[in-house]
Tab-separated table of C-alpha atoms and ligand atoms in Angstrom:
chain	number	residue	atom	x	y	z
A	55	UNK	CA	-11.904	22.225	-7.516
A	56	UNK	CA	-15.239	21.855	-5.416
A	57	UNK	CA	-18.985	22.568	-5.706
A	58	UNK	CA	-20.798	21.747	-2.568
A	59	UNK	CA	-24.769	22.018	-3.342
A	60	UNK	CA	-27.824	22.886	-0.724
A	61	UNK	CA	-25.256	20.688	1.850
A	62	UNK	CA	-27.161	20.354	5.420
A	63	UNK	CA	-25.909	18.985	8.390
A	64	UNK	CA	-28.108	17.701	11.389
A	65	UNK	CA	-26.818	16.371	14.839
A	66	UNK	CA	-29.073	13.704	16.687
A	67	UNK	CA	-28.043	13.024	19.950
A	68	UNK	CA	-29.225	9.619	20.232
A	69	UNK	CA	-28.163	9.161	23.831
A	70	UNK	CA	-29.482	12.216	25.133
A	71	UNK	CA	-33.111	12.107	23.940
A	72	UNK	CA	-32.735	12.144	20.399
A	73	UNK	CA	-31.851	15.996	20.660
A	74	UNK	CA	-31.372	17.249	17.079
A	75	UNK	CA	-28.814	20.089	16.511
A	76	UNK	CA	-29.211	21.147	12.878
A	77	UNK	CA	-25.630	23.036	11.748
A	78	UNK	CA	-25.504	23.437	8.242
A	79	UNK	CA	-28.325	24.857	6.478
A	80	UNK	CA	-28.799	24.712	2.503
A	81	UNK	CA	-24.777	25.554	2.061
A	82	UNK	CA	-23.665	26.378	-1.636
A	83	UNK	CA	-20.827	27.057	-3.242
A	84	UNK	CA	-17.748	26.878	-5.271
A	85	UNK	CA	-14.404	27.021	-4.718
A	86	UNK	CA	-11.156	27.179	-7.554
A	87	UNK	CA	-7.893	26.089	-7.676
A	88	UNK	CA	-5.463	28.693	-6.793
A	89	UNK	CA	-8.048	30.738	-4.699
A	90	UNK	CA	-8.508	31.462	-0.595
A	91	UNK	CA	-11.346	31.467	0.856
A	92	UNK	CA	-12.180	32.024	4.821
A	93	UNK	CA	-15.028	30.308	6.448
A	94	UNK	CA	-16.736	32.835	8.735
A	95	UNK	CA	-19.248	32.867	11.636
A	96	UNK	CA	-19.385	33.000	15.092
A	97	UNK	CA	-18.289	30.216	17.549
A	98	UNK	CA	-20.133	26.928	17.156
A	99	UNK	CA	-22.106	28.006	13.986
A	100	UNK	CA	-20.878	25.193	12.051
A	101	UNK	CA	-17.322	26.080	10.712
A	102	UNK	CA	-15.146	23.099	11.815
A	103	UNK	CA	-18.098	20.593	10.619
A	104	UNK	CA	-18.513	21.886	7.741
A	105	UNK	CA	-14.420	21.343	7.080
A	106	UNK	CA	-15.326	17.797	8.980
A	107	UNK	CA	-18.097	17.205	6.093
A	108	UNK	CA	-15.799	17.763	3.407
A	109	UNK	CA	-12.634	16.049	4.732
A	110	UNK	CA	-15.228	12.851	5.014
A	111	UNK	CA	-15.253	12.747	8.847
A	112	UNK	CA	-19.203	13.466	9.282
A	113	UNK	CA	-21.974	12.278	6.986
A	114	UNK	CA	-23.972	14.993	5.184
A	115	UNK	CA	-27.584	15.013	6.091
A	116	UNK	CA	-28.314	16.372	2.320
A	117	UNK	CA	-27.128	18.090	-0.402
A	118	UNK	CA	-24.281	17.651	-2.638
A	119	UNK	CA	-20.590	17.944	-1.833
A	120	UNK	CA	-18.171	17.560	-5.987
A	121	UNK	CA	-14.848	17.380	-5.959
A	122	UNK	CA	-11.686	17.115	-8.706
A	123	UNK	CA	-9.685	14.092	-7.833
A	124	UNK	CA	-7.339	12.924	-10.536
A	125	UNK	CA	-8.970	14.942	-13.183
A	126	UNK	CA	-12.726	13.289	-12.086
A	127	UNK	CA	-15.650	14.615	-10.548
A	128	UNK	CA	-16.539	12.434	-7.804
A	129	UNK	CA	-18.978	13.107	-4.875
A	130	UNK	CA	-18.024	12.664	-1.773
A	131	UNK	CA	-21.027	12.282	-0.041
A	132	UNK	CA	-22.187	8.679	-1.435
A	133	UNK	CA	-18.287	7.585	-1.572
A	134	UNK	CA	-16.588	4.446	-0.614
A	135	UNK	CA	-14.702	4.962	2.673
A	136	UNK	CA	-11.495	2.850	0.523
A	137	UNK	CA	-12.406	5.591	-2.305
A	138	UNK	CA	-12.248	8.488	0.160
A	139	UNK	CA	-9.055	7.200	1.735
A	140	UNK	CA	-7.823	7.607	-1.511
A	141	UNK	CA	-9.326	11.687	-2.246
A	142	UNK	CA	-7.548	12.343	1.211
A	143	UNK	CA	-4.522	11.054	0.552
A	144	UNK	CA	-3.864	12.511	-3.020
A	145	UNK	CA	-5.881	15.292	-2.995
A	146	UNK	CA	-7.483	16.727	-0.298
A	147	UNK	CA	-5.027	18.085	2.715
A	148	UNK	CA	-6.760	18.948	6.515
A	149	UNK	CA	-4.858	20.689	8.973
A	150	UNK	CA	-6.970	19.993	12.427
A	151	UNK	CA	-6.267	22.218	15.048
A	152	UNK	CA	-5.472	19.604	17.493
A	153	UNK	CA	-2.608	17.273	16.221
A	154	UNK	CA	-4.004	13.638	17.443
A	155	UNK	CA	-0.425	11.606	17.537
A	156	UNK	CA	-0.531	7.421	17.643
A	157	UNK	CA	1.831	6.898	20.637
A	158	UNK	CA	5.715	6.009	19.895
A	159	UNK	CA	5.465	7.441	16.661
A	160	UNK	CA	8.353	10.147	15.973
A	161	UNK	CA	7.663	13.670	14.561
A	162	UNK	CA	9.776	13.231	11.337
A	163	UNK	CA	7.717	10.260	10.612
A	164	UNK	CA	4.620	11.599	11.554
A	165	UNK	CA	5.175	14.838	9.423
A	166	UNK	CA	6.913	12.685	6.133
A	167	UNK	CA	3.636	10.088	5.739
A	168	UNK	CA	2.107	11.615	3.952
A	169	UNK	CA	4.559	11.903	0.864
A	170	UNK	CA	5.447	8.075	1.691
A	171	UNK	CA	1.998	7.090	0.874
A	172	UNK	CA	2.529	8.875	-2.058
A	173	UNK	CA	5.340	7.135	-3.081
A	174	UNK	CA	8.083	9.191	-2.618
A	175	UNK	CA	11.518	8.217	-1.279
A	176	UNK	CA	11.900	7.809	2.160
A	177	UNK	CA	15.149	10.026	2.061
A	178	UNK	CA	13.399	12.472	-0.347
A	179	UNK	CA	10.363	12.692	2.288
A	180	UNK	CA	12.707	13.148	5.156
A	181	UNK	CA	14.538	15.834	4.074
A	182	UNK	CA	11.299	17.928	3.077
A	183	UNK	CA	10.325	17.000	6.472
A	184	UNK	CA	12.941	18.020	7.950
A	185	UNK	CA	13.034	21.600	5.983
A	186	UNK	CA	9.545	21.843	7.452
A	187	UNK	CA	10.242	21.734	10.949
A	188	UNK	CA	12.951	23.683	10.621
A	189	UNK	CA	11.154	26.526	8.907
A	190	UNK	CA	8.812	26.193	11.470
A	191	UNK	CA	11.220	26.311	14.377
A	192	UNK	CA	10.603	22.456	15.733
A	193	UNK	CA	14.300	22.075	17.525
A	194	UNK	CA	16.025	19.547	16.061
A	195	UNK	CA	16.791	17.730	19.913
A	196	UNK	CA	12.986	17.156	19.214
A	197	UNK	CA	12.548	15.577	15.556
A	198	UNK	CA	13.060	11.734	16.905
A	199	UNK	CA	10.515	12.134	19.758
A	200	UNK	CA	6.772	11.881	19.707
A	201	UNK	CA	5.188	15.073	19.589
A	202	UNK	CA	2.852	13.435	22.898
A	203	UNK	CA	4.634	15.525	25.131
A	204	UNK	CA	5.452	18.859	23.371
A	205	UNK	CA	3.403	22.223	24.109
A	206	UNK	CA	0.576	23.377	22.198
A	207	UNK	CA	1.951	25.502	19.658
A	208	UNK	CA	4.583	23.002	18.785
A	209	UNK	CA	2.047	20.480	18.139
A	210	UNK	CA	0.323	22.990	16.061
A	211	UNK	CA	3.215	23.494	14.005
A	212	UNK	CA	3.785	19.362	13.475
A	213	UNK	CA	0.315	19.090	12.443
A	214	UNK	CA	0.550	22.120	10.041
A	215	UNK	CA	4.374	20.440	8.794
A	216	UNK	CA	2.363	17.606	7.958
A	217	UNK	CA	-0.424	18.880	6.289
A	218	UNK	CA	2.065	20.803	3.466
A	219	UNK	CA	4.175	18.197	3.379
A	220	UNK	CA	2.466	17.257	0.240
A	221	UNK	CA	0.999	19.263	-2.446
A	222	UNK	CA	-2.958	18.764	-2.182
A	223	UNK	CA	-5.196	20.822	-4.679
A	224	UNK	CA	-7.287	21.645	-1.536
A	225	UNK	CA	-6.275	22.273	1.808
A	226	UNK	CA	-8.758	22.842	4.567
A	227	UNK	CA	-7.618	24.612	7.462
A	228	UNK	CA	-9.113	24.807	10.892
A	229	UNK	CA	-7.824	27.820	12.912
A	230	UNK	CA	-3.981	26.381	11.626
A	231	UNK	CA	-2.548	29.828	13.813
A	232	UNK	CA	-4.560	29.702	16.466
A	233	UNK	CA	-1.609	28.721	19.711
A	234	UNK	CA	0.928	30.670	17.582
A	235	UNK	CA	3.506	33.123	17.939
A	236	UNK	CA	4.282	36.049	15.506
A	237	UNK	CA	7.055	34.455	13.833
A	238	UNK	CA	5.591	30.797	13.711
A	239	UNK	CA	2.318	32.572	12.651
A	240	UNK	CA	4.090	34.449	9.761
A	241	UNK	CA	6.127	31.303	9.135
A	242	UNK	CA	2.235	29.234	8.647
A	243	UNK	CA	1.328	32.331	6.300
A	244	UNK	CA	4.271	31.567	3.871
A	245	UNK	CA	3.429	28.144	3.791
A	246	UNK	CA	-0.034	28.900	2.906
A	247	UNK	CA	0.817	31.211	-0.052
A	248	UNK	CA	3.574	28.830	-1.472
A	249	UNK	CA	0.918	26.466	-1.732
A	250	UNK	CA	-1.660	28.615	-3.188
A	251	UNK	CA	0.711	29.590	-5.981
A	252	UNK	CA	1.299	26.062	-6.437
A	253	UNK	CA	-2.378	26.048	-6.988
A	254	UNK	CA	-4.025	24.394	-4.123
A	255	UNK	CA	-7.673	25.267	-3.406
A	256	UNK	CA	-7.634	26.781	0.042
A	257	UNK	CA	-10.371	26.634	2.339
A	258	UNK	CA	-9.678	28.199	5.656
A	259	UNK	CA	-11.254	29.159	9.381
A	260	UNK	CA	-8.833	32.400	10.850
A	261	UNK	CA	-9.652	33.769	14.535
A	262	UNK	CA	-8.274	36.641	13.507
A	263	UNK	CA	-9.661	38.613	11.454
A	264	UNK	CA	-5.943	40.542	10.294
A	265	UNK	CA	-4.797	37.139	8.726
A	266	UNK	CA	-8.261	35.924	7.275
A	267	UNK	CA	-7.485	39.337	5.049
A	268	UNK	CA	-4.341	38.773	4.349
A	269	UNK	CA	-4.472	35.306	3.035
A	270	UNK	CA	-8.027	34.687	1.691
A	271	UNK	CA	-10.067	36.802	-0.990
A	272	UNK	CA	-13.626	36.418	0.212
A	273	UNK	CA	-15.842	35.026	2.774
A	274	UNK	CA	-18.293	32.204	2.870
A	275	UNK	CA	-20.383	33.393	6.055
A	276	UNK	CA	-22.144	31.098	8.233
B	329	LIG	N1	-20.100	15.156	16.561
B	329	LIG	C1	-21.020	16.025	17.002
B	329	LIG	N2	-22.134	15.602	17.634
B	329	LIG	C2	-23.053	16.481	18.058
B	329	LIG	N3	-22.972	17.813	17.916
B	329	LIG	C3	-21.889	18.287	17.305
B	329	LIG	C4	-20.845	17.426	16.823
B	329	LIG	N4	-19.890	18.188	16.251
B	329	LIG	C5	-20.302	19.462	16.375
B	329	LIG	N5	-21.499	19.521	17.006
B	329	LIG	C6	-22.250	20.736	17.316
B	329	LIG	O1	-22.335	21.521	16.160
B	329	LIG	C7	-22.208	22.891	16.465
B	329	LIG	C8	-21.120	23.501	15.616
B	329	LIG	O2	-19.841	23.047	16.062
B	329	LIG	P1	-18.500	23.422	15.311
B	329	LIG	O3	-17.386	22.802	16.033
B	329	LIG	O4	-18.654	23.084	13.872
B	329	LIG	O5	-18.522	25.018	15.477
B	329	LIG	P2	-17.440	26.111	15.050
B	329	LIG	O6	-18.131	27.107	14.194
B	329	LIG	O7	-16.241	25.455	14.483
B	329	LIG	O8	-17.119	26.797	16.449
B	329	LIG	P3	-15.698	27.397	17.036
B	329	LIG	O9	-15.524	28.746	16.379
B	329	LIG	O10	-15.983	27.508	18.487
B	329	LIG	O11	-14.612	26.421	16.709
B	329	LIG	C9	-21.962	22.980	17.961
B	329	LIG	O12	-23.154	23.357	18.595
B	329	LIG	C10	-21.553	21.575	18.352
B	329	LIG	O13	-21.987	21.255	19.634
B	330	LIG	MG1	-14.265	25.220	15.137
């Protein structure tokens, strides 16, 4: 599902001196459909850029990052950004740990988008929707409001809602338990496995170290 070659990342801080931070170092591997694997390393070693590099958000400084989209190898670091709109929205899923919410906009629409930009009916993507926020215990006095207001852990839970709404043969997550409860955080688990045996590529960053065992089979160490 993805090969990512010798893939380096270097900050320059233009503003402040030119200050270069290099982050990723040489990275390769592979990862397959149907398989979890944890992205490891201590804090601000590289682990949410490196999800950032794949998902498209930073630019690599070299290397090589392949990835099946519709049966094609493309890479993603020379892409179009019109191209890459197009890998995020059909195939590759990123659950952020922060949920950043356009203003106004409510939570059911926020979490059924994505299947609407697949296509799908709008009643077809509001009912999955709404069997998402229910499984994740989002009251329903809540579903018309924007999530602007709500705590941390129920943002959390919109922004992981959203990011299975769809089926995406990889799914990068970023800490998705991190301002969770035991239930919710069991709750996020399911969700992660039901995807995996629908055969999404998971790439994932746990705090703890209990759940990075429990849902992934090895380690890529930074
Ligand atoms: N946009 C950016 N510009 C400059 N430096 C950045 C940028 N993004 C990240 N960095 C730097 O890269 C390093 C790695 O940050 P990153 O967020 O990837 O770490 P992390 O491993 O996810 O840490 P944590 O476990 O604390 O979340 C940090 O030193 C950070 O300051
Ligand atoms: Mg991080």
């Amino acid at each position: 599902m993805l090969k990512v070659e010798n893939l380096s990342k270097q900050f320059t801080l233009h503003q402040q001196g030119g200050v270069q931070i290099p982050v990723i170092p040489r990275l390769s591997f592979s990862v397959t459909s149907g398989e979890a694997v944890a992205i490891t390393g201590p804090s601000g070693r590289g682990k949410s850029s490196l999800l950032k590099l794949l998902f498209g958000s930073y630019i690599a400084t070299s290397g090589s990052i392949k990835i099946l989209h519709e049966a094609e190898w493309l890479e993603l670091t020379n892409i179009s950004p019109r191209h890459m709109m197009d890998v995020r929205n059909k195939t590759i899923g990123y659950v952020t740990q922060f949920l950043r919410v356009i203003p106004r906009v409510s939570t059911l629409t926020i979490v059924s988008e994505p299947l609407i930009y697949r296509g799908v009916e709008v009643s077809a993507a509001l009912l999955r929707a709404q069997n998402l926020l229910d499984q994740l215990n989002i009251p329903q006095k809540l579903w018309h409001l924007s999530p602007m207001t709500f705590s941390g852990g129920e943002q959390q839970r919109v922004n992981i809602a959203r990011g299975f709404a769809a089926h995406h043969p990889l799914l990068l997550l970023d800490e998705p338990t991190a301002s969770l409860d035991d239930e919710n955080r069991n709750r996020v688990m399911e969700l992660i496995r039901e995807a995996q045996k629908n055969g999404s590529a998971i790439l994932a960053v746990f705090h703890n170290e209990d759940e990075r065992h429990l849902v992934c089979e090895r380690d890529i160490a930074l």
